[in-house]
mmCIF file of C-alpha atoms and ligand atoms in Angstrom:
data_model
loop_
_atom_site.group_PDB
_atom_site.id
_atom_site.type_symbol
_atom_site.label_atom_id
_atom_site.label_comp_id
_atom_site.label_asym_id
_atom_site.label_seq_id
_atom_site.Cartn_x
_atom_site.Cartn_y
_atom_site.Cartn_z
ATOM 1 C CA MET L 71 0.000 0.000 0.000
ATOM 2 C CA GLU L 72 1.255 3.451 -0.931
ATOM 3 C CA THR L 73 1.833 5.591 2.167
ATOM 4 C CA LYS L 74 3.111 9.113 2.475
ATOM 5 C CA GLN L 75 4.305 10.932 5.556
ATOM 6 C CA PRO L 76 2.204 13.912 6.650
ATOM 7 C CA SER L 77 3.757 17.371 6.307
ATOM 8 C CA PHE L 78 1.836 18.865 9.208
ATOM 9 C CA ALA L 79 -0.034 17.879 12.339
ATOM 10 C CA TRP L 80 -2.220 19.829 14.748
ATOM 11 C CA MET L 81 -0.967 19.580 18.313
ATOM 12 C CA ASN L 82 -2.944 21.214 21.103
ATOM 13 C CA GLY L 83 -4.175 24.094 19.009
ATOM 14 C CA GLU L 84 -1.141 24.700 16.769
ATOM 15 C CA ILE L 85 -0.292 23.483 13.277
ATOM 16 C CA VAL L 86 3.258 22.127 13.550
ATOM 17 C CA PRO L 87 5.649 20.344 11.156
ATOM 18 C CA TRP L 88 5.271 16.558 11.346
ATOM 19 C CA SER L 89 8.715 16.172 12.918
ATOM 20 C CA GLU L 90 7.564 18.261 15.906
ATOM 21 C CA ALA L 91 4.333 16.363 16.484
ATOM 22 C CA ARG L 92 5.588 14.076 19.241
ATOM 23 C CA LEU L 93 4.203 12.847 22.568
ATOM 24 C CA PRO L 94 6.415 12.068 25.583
ATOM 25 C CA ILE L 95 6.641 8.398 26.493
ATOM 26 C CA ASP L 96 5.404 8.909 30.078
ATOM 27 C CA THR L 97 1.818 9.643 29.026
ATOM 28 C CA GLY L 98 -1.359 7.673 29.625
ATOM 29 C CA CYS L 99 -1.837 7.770 25.867
ATOM 30 C CA VAL L 100 1.418 5.938 25.191
ATOM 31 C CA LEU L 101 1.426 3.672 28.253
ATOM 32 C CA GLY L 102 -2.227 2.631 28.403
ATOM 33 C CA GLY L 103 -3.715 3.571 25.041
ATOM 34 C CA LEU L 104 -5.756 6.163 26.946
ATOM 35 C CA ASN L 105 -7.348 8.241 24.230
ATOM 36 C CA VAL L 106 -10.581 8.612 22.338
ATOM 37 C CA TYR L 107 -10.408 9.259 18.645
ATOM 38 C CA GLU L 108 -11.965 9.453 15.203
ATOM 39 C CA VAL L 109 -10.751 8.647 11.723
ATOM 40 C CA MET L 110 -12.742 10.509 9.107
ATOM 41 C CA GLY L 111 -12.420 10.551 5.347
ATOM 42 C CA ALA L 112 -11.962 13.536 3.054
ATOM 43 C CA PHE L 113 -12.663 12.414 -0.504
ATOM 44 C CA TRP L 114 -11.555 14.149 -3.670
ATOM 45 C CA SER L 115 -14.263 15.303 -6.038
ATOM 46 C CA GLU L 116 -12.885 15.749 -9.551
ATOM 47 C CA SER L 117 -15.890 17.729 -10.772
ATOM 48 C CA GLN L 118 -15.804 20.157 -7.831
ATOM 49 C CA GLY L 119 -12.006 20.300 -7.727
ATOM 50 C CA ARG L 120 -11.930 19.954 -3.967
ATOM 51 C CA LEU L 121 -11.986 17.589 -1.009
ATOM 52 C CA ASN L 122 -15.224 16.994 0.884
ATOM 53 C CA VAL L 123 -15.095 15.663 4.422
ATOM 54 C CA PHE L 124 -17.607 12.865 4.762
ATOM 55 C CA GLY L 125 -19.779 12.964 7.903
ATOM 56 C CA LEU L 126 -17.773 15.638 9.721
ATOM 57 C CA GLU L 127 -20.578 16.497 12.148
ATOM 58 C CA GLN L 128 -21.421 12.819 12.714
ATOM 59 C CA HIS L 129 -17.766 12.117 13.582
ATOM 60 C CA LEU L 130 -17.678 15.123 15.922
ATOM 61 C CA ASP L 131 -20.882 13.873 17.598
ATOM 62 C CA ARG L 132 -19.267 10.473 18.182
ATOM 63 C CA LEU L 133 -16.096 12.114 19.491
ATOM 64 C CA ASP L 134 -18.169 14.238 21.911
ATOM 65 C CA TYR L 135 -19.894 11.086 23.147
ATOM 66 C CA SER L 136 -16.620 9.170 23.548
ATOM 67 C CA ARG L 137 -14.867 12.002 25.380
ATOM 68 C CA ARG L 138 -17.758 12.404 27.823
ATOM 69 C CA VAL L 139 -17.961 8.708 28.675
ATOM 70 C CA ALA L 140 -14.174 8.295 28.914
ATOM 71 C CA ARG L 141 -13.841 11.588 30.841
ATOM 72 C CA ILE L 142 -11.075 12.674 28.486
ATOM 73 C CA GLU L 143 -12.059 16.304 27.978
ATOM 74 C CA PRO L 144 -9.122 18.511 26.976
ATOM 75 C CA PRO L 145 -9.813 22.261 26.761
ATOM 76 C CA PHE L 146 -10.655 22.423 23.057
ATOM 77 C CA THR L 147 -14.149 23.104 21.812
ATOM 78 C CA ARG L 148 -15.874 21.190 19.072
ATOM 79 C CA ALA L 149 -15.545 24.302 16.887
ATOM 80 C CA GLU L 150 -11.769 24.416 17.442
ATOM 81 C CA ILE L 151 -11.413 20.734 16.552
ATOM 82 C CA ARG L 152 -13.533 21.184 13.404
ATOM 83 C CA GLN L 153 -11.531 24.253 12.365
ATOM 84 C CA GLY L 154 -8.209 22.480 13.046
ATOM 85 C CA ALA L 155 -9.193 19.462 10.947
ATOM 86 C CA LEU L 156 -10.278 21.633 7.992
ATOM 87 C CA GLU L 157 -7.117 23.720 8.230
ATOM 88 C CA LEU L 158 -4.905 20.621 8.203
ATOM 89 C CA LEU L 159 -6.741 19.203 5.200
ATOM 90 C CA SER L 160 -6.585 22.487 3.316
ATOM 91 C CA ARG L 161 -2.771 22.304 3.357
ATOM 92 C CA GLU L 162 -2.626 18.972 1.573
ATOM 93 C CA GLU L 163 -2.069 18.490 -2.139
ATOM 94 C CA ALA L 164 -5.096 18.416 -4.398
ATOM 95 C CA GLY L 165 -6.217 15.140 -5.903
ATOM 96 C CA ASP L 166 -5.779 12.622 -3.098
ATOM 97 C CA ASP L 167 -8.273 11.069 -0.719
ATOM 98 C CA ILE L 168 -7.089 11.726 2.830
ATOM 99 C CA LEU L 169 -8.076 10.278 6.170
ATOM 100 C CA VAL L 170 -7.626 12.448 9.223
ATOM 101 C CA ARG L 171 -7.150 11.106 12.722
ATOM 102 C CA ILE L 172 -8.352 13.216 15.626
ATOM 103 C CA ALA L 173 -7.320 12.072 19.119
ATOM 104 C CA LEU L 174 -8.075 13.396 22.589
ATOM 105 C CA TYR L 175 -5.567 11.934 24.984
ATOM 106 C CA VAL L 176 -4.455 11.444 28.563
ATOM 107 C CA GLY L 177 -1.010 12.976 29.102
ATOM 108 C CA ALA L 178 1.411 12.598 32.009
ATOM 109 C CA GLY L 179 -0.125 12.009 35.446
ATOM 110 C CA LEU L 180 0.852 11.822 39.091
ATOM 111 C CA ASN L 181 0.155 8.101 39.190
ATOM 112 C CA LEU L 182 -1.054 5.373 36.888
ATOM 113 C CA GLY L 183 -4.698 5.868 37.905
ATOM 114 C CA TYR L 184 -4.763 8.992 35.699
ATOM 115 C CA LEU L 185 -7.623 10.591 37.654
ATOM 116 C CA PRO L 186 -9.055 13.611 35.831
ATOM 117 C CA ASP L 187 -7.735 16.179 38.359
ATOM 118 C CA GLU L 188 -4.224 14.655 38.431
ATOM 119 C CA VAL L 189 -3.521 14.475 34.766
ATOM 120 C CA GLU L 190 -2.836 16.621 31.700
ATOM 121 C CA LEU L 191 -5.250 16.201 28.812
ATOM 122 C CA GLY L 192 -4.480 17.105 25.230
ATOM 123 C CA ALA L 193 -5.522 16.763 21.604
ATOM 124 C CA PHE L 194 -3.817 16.074 18.295
ATOM 125 C CA MET L 195 -4.758 15.482 14.672
ATOM 126 C CA PHE L 196 -2.875 14.342 11.612
ATOM 127 C CA PRO L 197 -3.621 13.261 8.035
ATOM 128 C CA LEU L 198 -3.227 9.654 6.915
ATOM 129 C CA PHE L 199 -2.548 8.768 3.314
ATOM 130 C CA THR L 200 -3.724 5.364 2.182
ATOM 131 C CA GLY L 201 -3.485 5.787 -1.565
ATOM 132 C CA SER L 202 -6.965 4.256 -1.656
ATOM 133 C CA ARG L 203 -8.205 6.318 -4.589
ATOM 134 C CA HIS L 204 -5.554 4.983 -6.921
ATOM 135 C CA ALA L 205 -5.260 1.467 -5.500
ATOM 136 C CA PRO L 206 -6.394 -1.406 -7.702
ATOM 137 C CA ARG L 207 -9.613 -3.024 -6.548
ATOM 138 C CA ARG L 208 -8.830 -5.535 -3.836
ATOM 139 C CA ALA L 209 -9.873 -9.171 -3.976
ATOM 140 C CA PRO L 210 -12.998 -10.168 -2.015
ATOM 141 C CA LEU L 211 -12.302 -11.189 1.555
ATOM 142 C CA LYS L 212 -11.926 -14.570 3.175
ATOM 143 C CA ALA L 213 -13.490 -14.020 6.595
ATOM 144 C CA GLY L 214 -13.617 -16.242 9.665
ATOM 145 C CA ILE L 215 -14.964 -16.115 13.214
ATOM 146 C CA SER L 216 -12.555 -15.078 15.935
ATOM 147 C CA SER L 217 -12.218 -17.204 19.039
ATOM 148 C CA TRP L 218 -11.727 -13.927 20.954
ATOM 149 C CA ASP L 219 -14.962 -12.319 22.212
ATOM 150 C CA ARG L 220 -15.788 -8.700 21.380
ATOM 151 C CA LEU L 221 -15.330 -6.345 24.331
ATOM 152 C CA SER L 222 -18.307 -6.068 26.633
ATOM 153 C CA ASP L 223 -20.424 -2.967 27.241
ATOM 154 C CA ARG L 224 -19.897 -3.721 30.949
ATOM 155 C CA ALA L 225 -16.108 -3.485 30.725
ATOM 156 C CA ALA L 226 -14.911 -1.410 27.783
ATOM 157 C CA PRO L 227 -17.894 -0.333 25.655
ATOM 158 C CA PRO L 228 -17.222 -0.782 21.915
ATOM 159 C CA ARG L 229 -19.561 2.204 21.363
ATOM 160 C CA VAL L 230 -16.808 4.421 22.819
ATOM 161 C CA LYS L 231 -14.074 4.794 20.190
ATOM 162 C CA SER L 232 -11.080 4.482 22.442
ATOM 163 C CA GLY L 233 -7.488 3.560 21.623
ATOM 164 C CA ALA L 234 -7.344 0.957 24.382
ATOM 165 C CA ASN L 235 -10.215 -0.987 22.742
ATOM 166 C CA TYR L 236 -7.874 -1.841 19.892
ATOM 167 C CA GLN L 237 -5.960 -4.374 21.982
ATOM 168 C CA ASN L 238 -9.056 -6.574 21.563
ATOM 169 C CA ALA L 239 -9.129 -5.763 17.842
ATOM 170 C CA ARG L 240 -5.465 -6.623 17.385
ATOM 171 C CA LEU L 241 -5.672 -9.922 19.257
ATOM 172 C CA ALA L 242 -8.475 -11.005 16.951
ATOM 173 C CA ARG L 243 -6.849 -9.752 13.748
ATOM 174 C CA VAL L 244 -3.429 -11.201 14.369
ATOM 175 C CA GLN L 245 -4.845 -14.600 15.318
ATOM 176 C CA GLY L 246 -7.153 -14.462 12.286
ATOM 177 C CA ARG L 247 -4.203 -13.917 9.957
ATOM 178 C CA ILE L 248 -2.299 -16.804 11.565
ATOM 179 C CA ASN L 249 -5.376 -18.956 10.953
ATOM 180 C CA GLY L 250 -5.400 -18.009 7.267
ATOM 181 C CA TYR L 251 -8.227 -15.420 7.134
ATOM 182 C CA ASP L 252 -8.076 -11.897 5.728
ATOM 183 C CA ASP L 253 -10.202 -10.697 8.621
ATOM 184 C CA VAL L 254 -12.416 -12.065 11.405
ATOM 185 C CA LEU L 255 -15.840 -11.368 12.886
ATOM 186 C CA LEU L 256 -16.051 -11.126 16.660
ATOM 187 C CA LEU L 257 -18.937 -12.631 18.637
ATOM 188 C CA ASN L 258 -20.073 -11.168 21.965
ATOM 189 C CA ALA L 259 -20.264 -13.215 25.183
ATOM 190 C CA ALA L 260 -23.824 -14.294 24.242
ATOM 191 C CA GLY L 261 -22.624 -15.624 20.877
ATOM 192 C CA GLU L 262 -24.105 -12.831 18.762
ATOM 193 C CA VAL L 263 -22.161 -11.507 15.777
ATOM 194 C CA THR L 264 -20.875 -7.984 16.446
ATOM 195 C CA GLU L 265 -18.392 -6.572 13.924
ATOM 196 C CA PHE L 266 -14.918 -6.885 12.452
ATOM 197 C CA PRO L 267 -12.004 -5.535 14.517
ATOM 198 C CA LEU L 268 -11.873 -2.347 12.398
ATOM 199 C CA SER L 269 -15.200 -2.236 10.572
ATOM 200 C CA ASN L 270 -18.910 -3.025 10.723
ATOM 201 C CA PHE L 271 -20.627 -5.990 9.099
ATOM 202 C CA MET L 272 -23.740 -6.406 6.938
ATOM 203 C CA LEU L 273 -25.314 -9.313 5.096
ATOM 204 C CA VAL L 274 -28.108 -9.733 2.576
ATOM 205 C CA ARG L 275 -30.540 -12.625 2.860
ATOM 206 C CA ARG L 276 -33.589 -13.031 0.620
ATOM 207 C CA GLY L 277 -33.270 -9.401 -0.481
ATOM 208 C CA VAL L 278 -33.252 -7.994 3.090
ATOM 209 C CA LEU L 279 -30.249 -6.039 4.374
ATOM 210 C CA VAL L 280 -29.355 -7.303 7.859
ATOM 211 C CA THR L 281 -26.819 -5.879 10.297
ATOM 212 C CA PRO L 282 -26.053 -6.597 13.956
ATOM 213 C CA TRP L 283 -27.935 -4.121 16.126
ATOM 214 C CA ARG L 284 -26.126 -1.736 18.410
ATOM 215 C CA GLU L 285 -27.240 -3.712 21.481
ATOM 216 C CA SER L 286 -24.938 -6.589 20.475
ATOM 217 C CA GLY L 287 -21.993 -4.275 21.263
ATOM 218 C CA ILE L 288 -20.528 -2.531 18.225
ATOM 219 C CA LEU L 289 -18.979 0.769 17.283
ATOM 220 C CA GLU L 290 -21.759 2.877 15.802
ATOM 221 C CA GLY L 291 -20.042 3.310 12.442
ATOM 222 C CA ILE L 292 -20.667 6.473 10.469
ATOM 223 C CA THR L 293 -20.449 4.544 7.184
ATOM 224 C CA ARG L 294 -22.926 2.008 8.611
ATOM 225 C CA MET L 295 -25.324 4.877 9.392
ATOM 226 C CA ALA L 296 -25.002 6.282 5.871
ATOM 227 C CA LEU L 297 -25.504 2.876 4.231
ATOM 228 C CA LEU L 298 -28.641 2.158 6.256
ATOM 229 C CA GLU L 299 -30.078 5.513 5.142
ATOM 230 C CA LEU L 300 -29.175 4.850 1.501
ATOM 231 C CA ALA L 301 -30.547 1.300 1.618
ATOM 232 C CA ARG L 302 -33.905 2.515 2.907
ATOM 233 C CA ASP L 303 -34.265 5.816 1.039
ATOM 234 C CA GLU L 304 -32.515 5.208 -2.242
ATOM 235 C CA LEU L 305 -32.578 1.469 -2.872
ATOM 236 C CA GLY L 306 -35.960 0.952 -1.146
ATOM 237 C CA LEU L 307 -34.628 -2.098 0.684
ATOM 238 C CA ALA L 308 -36.051 -3.695 3.800
ATOM 239 C CA VAL L 309 -33.465 -3.241 6.540
ATOM 240 C CA GLU L 310 -33.180 -5.220 9.776
ATOM 241 C CA GLU L 311 -30.998 -4.159 12.690
ATOM 242 C CA ARG L 312 -31.204 -7.107 15.066
ATOM 243 C CA PRO L 313 -29.167 -9.845 16.726
ATOM 244 C CA VAL L 314 -27.351 -12.021 14.180
ATOM 245 C CA LEU L 315 -26.262 -15.523 15.110
ATOM 246 C CA ARG L 316 -23.315 -17.351 13.643
ATOM 247 C CA SER L 317 -25.408 -19.912 11.766
ATOM 248 C CA GLU L 318 -27.135 -17.144 9.775
ATOM 249 C CA LEU L 319 -23.775 -16.128 8.301
ATOM 250 C CA TYR L 320 -23.675 -19.372 6.369
ATOM 251 C CA ALA L 321 -27.116 -18.617 4.846
ATOM 252 C CA ALA L 322 -26.146 -15.155 3.539
ATOM 253 C CA ASP L 323 -26.568 -14.428 -0.176
ATOM 254 C CA GLU L 324 -24.200 -11.437 0.113
ATOM 255 C CA ALA L 325 -22.000 -10.082 2.881
ATOM 256 C CA PHE L 326 -19.673 -7.118 3.224
ATOM 257 C CA MET L 327 -17.628 -5.070 5.648
ATOM 258 C CA THR L 328 -18.021 -1.338 5.891
ATOM 259 C CA GLY L 329 -16.105 1.585 7.378
ATOM 260 C CA THR L 330 -14.364 4.851 6.585
ATOM 261 C CA SER L 331 -11.179 3.357 5.226
ATOM 262 C CA MET L 332 -12.685 0.698 2.929
ATOM 263 C CA GLY L 333 -16.186 2.003 2.132
ATOM 264 C CA VAL L 334 -17.958 -1.212 1.148
ATOM 265 C CA ARG L 335 -15.883 -4.365 0.724
ATOM 266 C CA GLU L 336 -17.463 -7.633 -0.252
ATOM 267 C CA ILE L 337 -16.823 -10.940 1.511
ATOM 268 C CA ALA L 338 -16.260 -14.057 -0.574
ATOM 269 C CA SER L 339 -16.431 -16.658 2.182
ATOM 270 C CA ILE L 340 -17.002 -17.012 5.911
ATOM 271 C CA ASP L 341 -15.345 -19.916 7.698
ATOM 272 C CA GLY L 342 -14.746 -21.495 4.293
ATOM 273 C CA TYR L 343 -18.445 -21.377 3.327
ATOM 274 C CA PRO L 344 -18.810 -19.400 0.072
ATOM 275 C CA VAL L 345 -21.098 -16.364 0.347
ATOM 276 C CA GLY L 346 -23.424 -16.507 -2.688
ATOM 277 C CA ASP L 347 -21.243 -17.424 -5.630
ATOM 278 C CA GLY L 348 -18.213 -15.751 -4.017
ATOM 279 C CA SER L 349 -18.259 -12.643 -6.207
ATOM 280 C CA ILE L 350 -19.745 -9.213 -5.484
ATOM 281 C CA GLY L 351 -23.565 -9.381 -5.186
ATOM 282 C CA PRO L 352 -26.036 -6.944 -6.790
ATOM 283 C CA ILE L 353 -27.136 -5.220 -3.565
ATOM 284 C CA THR L 354 -23.563 -4.886 -2.276
ATOM 285 C CA SER L 355 -22.517 -3.359 -5.540
ATOM 286 C CA ARG L 356 -25.458 -0.899 -5.742
ATOM 287 C CA LEU L 357 -24.947 0.185 -2.137
ATOM 288 C CA GLY L 358 -21.215 0.592 -2.722
ATOM 289 C CA GLU L 359 -21.883 2.837 -5.721
ATOM 290 C CA ALA L 360 -24.515 4.906 -3.876
ATOM 291 C CA TYR L 361 -22.067 5.359 -0.994
ATOM 292 C CA GLN L 362 -19.264 6.459 -3.353
ATOM 293 C CA ARG L 363 -21.523 9.111 -4.878
ATOM 294 C CA VAL L 364 -22.435 10.506 -1.452
ATOM 295 C CA ALA L 365 -18.884 10.283 -0.077
ATOM 296 C CA ARG L 366 -17.485 12.181 -3.082
ATOM 297 C CA GLY L 367 -20.096 14.906 -2.783
ATOM 298 C CA LEU L 368 -21.827 13.951 -6.054
ATOM 299 C CA ASP L 369 -25.283 13.433 -4.536
ATOM 300 C CA SER L 370 -26.494 17.010 -4.160
ATOM 301 C CA SER L 371 -29.663 15.935 -2.330
ATOM 302 C CA ARG L 372 -27.532 14.602 0.533
ATOM 303 C CA ALA L 373 -24.667 17.097 0.499
ATOM 304 C CA ASP L 374 -25.974 19.264 3.373
ATOM 305 C CA ARG L 375 -26.073 16.300 5.677
ATOM 306 C CA TRP L 376 -22.913 14.476 4.620
ATOM 307 C CA ASN L 377 -20.364 16.714 2.870
ATOM 308 C CA THR L 378 -18.255 19.558 4.248
ATOM 309 C CA PRO L 379 -16.123 21.262 1.588
ATOM 310 C CA VAL L 380 -12.456 21.761 2.464
ATOM 311 C CA PRO L 381 -11.371 25.318 1.673
ATOM 312 C CA ARG L 382 -8.249 25.641 -0.489
ATOM 313 C CA VAL L 383 -5.515 27.872 0.815
ATOM 314 C CA THR L 384 -2.369 29.015 -0.905
ATOM 315 C CA ILE L 385 0.543 28.810 1.447
ATOM 316 C CA ALA L 386 3.276 31.402 0.905
ATOM 317 C CA VAL L 387 6.724 29.846 0.537
HETATM 318 N N1 PMP C 288 -16.048 -0.777 14.006
HETATM 319 C C1 PMP C 288 -14.809 -0.550 14.463
HETATM 320 C C2 PMP C 288 -14.325 -1.353 15.624
HETATM 321 C C3 PMP C 288 -13.988 0.425 13.871
HETATM 322 O O1 PMP C 288 -12.750 0.646 14.331
HETATM 323 C C4 PMP C 288 -14.484 1.155 12.772
HETATM 324 C C5 PMP C 288 -13.631 2.212 12.113
HETATM 325 N N2 PMP C 288 -13.781 3.440 12.779
HETATM 326 C C6 PMP C 288 -15.790 0.881 12.325
HETATM 327 C C7 PMP C 288 -16.539 -0.091 12.965
HETATM 328 C C8 PMP C 288 -16.392 1.661 11.174
HETATM 329 O O2 PMP C 288 -16.737 2.952 11.608
HETATM 330 P P1 PMP C 288 -16.767 4.185 10.609
HETATM 331 O O3 PMP C 288 -17.732 3.858 9.534
HETATM 332 O O4 PMP C 288 -17.213 5.334 11.468
HETATM 333 O O5 PMP C 288 -15.384 4.335 10.076
#
């Protein structure tokens, strides 16, 4: 995968060169993964000649929720974070899709309990370049079921997008790769399907779009939200958000993963059982196309809700 180093980051209110965007090693963020964060996509629109951030307000809503629950509330307003993200993006070269990571973090503390009144709190943001726009289409996925459970709402709620939650994600992903899968679905303690370590999951059965409901313990994905809206409003599909059991996976006609960094990506097999005929299904492909149009700002009827234009600035050299 093509990757490029960022030129700039935003650290606690200032745009700084990438080489100066560093955190000390004695922070809760480094030592315990104590942060809440977002990764949002800014997608290039050729016809408009600009980037549009997809779901900026929805990502900021989720960040506000995560920071409140995790009690990681550095002294930056939502407006300052929004402005910082747009300013960072406006400095990047035209023509690329860019992801931007926003993190609110626990800094150094008096002790390892990191109680709110004994700790510094901060915020940073930086762009991520995945080369996704120019990458060749990837092969459909071979998925499996992880033998690791998804985190529980009673211990580390998956609804809160926190860095520390990704220990669970990594355990599942690494083991999945060792077992020969591209990626793995996690079940919760009750045996219900939840999501992939880094993305949400949907299947199609008898023409109905089905996805694990939030009560099974998932991250409330912004792409998931957009796809459910598009499925209902644009494709006129019946949609079910409900518990999904493992055995239903093997009855799916189509299945796909969804999230900011991959959009819609079809699944060819689960646990070695082919999904449909193993190639991309008609509903997956229509939803993927509808999502691309909205994400790139080409669906004017949805632009107010989903697209925030990135202003272009000319930087004096
Ligand atoms: N679930 C998990 C665990 C994730 O890390 C992500 C990526 N943020 C998603 C789902 C998809 O969420 P979104 O569509 O907001 O990127």
